[in-house]
mmCIF file of C-alpha atoms in Angstrom:
data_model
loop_
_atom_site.group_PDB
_atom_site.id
_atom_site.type_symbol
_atom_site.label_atom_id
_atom_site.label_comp_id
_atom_site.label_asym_id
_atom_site.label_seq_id
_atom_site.Cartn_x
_atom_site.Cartn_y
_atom_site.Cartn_z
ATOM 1 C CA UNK A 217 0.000 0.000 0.000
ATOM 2 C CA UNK A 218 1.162 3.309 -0.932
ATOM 3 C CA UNK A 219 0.087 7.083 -0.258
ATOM 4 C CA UNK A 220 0.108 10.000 -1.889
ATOM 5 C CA UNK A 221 2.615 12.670 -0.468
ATOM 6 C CA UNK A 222 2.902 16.367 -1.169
ATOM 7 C CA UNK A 223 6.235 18.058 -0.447
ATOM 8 C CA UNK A 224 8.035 20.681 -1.148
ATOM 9 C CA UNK A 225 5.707 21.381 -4.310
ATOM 10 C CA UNK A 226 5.279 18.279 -5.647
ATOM 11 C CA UNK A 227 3.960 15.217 -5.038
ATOM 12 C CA UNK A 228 5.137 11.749 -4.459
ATOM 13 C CA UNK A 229 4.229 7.670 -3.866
ATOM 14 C CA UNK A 230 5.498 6.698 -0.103
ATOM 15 C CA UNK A 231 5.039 3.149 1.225
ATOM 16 C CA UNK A 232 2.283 3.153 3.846
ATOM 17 C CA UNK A 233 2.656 1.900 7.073
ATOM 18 C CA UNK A 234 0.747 -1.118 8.590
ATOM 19 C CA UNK A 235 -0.048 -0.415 12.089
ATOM 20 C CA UNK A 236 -1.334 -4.038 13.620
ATOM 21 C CA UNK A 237 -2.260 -4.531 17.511
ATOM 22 C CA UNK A 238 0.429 -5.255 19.924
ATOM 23 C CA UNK A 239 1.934 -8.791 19.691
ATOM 24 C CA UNK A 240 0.111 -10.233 22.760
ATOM 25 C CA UNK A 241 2.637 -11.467 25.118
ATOM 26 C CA UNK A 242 2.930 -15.269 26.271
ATOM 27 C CA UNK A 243 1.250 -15.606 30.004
ATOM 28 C CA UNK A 244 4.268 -17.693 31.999
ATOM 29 C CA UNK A 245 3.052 -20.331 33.886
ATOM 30 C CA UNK A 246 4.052 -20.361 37.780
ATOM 31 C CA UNK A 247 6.825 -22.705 37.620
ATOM 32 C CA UNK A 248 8.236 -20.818 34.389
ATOM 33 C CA UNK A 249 8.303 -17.502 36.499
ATOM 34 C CA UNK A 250 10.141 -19.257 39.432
ATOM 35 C CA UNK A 251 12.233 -21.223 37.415
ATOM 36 C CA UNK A 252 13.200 -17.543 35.636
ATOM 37 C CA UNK A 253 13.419 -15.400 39.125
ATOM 38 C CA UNK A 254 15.798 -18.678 40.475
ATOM 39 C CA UNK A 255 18.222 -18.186 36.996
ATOM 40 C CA UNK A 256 18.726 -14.646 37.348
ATOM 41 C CA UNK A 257 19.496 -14.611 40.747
ATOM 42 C CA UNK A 258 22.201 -17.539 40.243
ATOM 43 C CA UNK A 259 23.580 -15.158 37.085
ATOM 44 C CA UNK A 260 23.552 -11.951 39.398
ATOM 45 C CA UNK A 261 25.017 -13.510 42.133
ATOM 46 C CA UNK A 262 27.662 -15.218 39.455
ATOM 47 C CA UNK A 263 28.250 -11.475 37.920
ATOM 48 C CA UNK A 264 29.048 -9.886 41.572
ATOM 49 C CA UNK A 265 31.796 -12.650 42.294
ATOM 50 C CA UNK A 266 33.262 -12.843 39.263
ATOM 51 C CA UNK A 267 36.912 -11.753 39.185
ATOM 52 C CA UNK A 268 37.608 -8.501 37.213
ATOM 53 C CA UNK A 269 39.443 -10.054 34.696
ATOM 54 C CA UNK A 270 36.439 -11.718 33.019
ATOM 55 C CA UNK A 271 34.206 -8.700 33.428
ATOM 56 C CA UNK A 272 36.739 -7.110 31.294
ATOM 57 C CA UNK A 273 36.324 -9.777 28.568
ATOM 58 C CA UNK A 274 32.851 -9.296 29.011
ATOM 59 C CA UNK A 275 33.390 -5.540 28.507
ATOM 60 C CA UNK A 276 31.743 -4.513 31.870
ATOM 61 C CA UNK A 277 32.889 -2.628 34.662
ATOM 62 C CA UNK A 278 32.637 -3.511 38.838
ATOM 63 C CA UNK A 279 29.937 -0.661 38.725
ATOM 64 C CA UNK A 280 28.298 -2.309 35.837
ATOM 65 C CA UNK A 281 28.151 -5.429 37.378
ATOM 66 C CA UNK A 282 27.056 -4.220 41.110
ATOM 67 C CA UNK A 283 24.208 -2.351 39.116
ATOM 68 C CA UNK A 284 22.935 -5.901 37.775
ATOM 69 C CA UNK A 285 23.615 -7.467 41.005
ATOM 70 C CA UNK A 286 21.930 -5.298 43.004
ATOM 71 C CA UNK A 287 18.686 -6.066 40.924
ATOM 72 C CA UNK A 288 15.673 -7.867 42.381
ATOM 73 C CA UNK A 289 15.067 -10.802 41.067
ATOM 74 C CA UNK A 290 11.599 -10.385 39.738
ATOM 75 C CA UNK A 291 13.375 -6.961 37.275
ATOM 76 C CA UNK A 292 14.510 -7.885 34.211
#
């Protein structure tokens, strides 16, 4: 689908844009959530112990990865 444009004095064929509902999210189920708040506090707690050499390699900072770790759980 295209529309008609004017501009600058003349006139000119854009593409149109689509605009559809928002994807509906998928509901989690109560063990998925858990299962998801457990991981990311293992990773978090994984980030704040890990030695600064690897957060280098990983291109993050101690700041960077106290932010994270200081996260709840249940934040993405």
């Amino acid at each position: 689908m295209t529309s008609l444009v004017s501009g600058r004095g003349n006139l000119r064929l854009v593409p149109g844009v689509a605009l559809r509902p928002p994807r509906a999210r998928r509901v989690l189920s109560l063990v998925e959530r858990v299962e998801l708040w457990a991981q990311r506090h293992r990773e978090r707690r994984a980030l704040m112990q890990a030695p600064d050499l690897l957060l280098k390699d990983l291109g993050l900072s101690r700041a960077d990865a106290a932010r994270e770790g200081d996260k709840p759980f249940w934040r993405g």
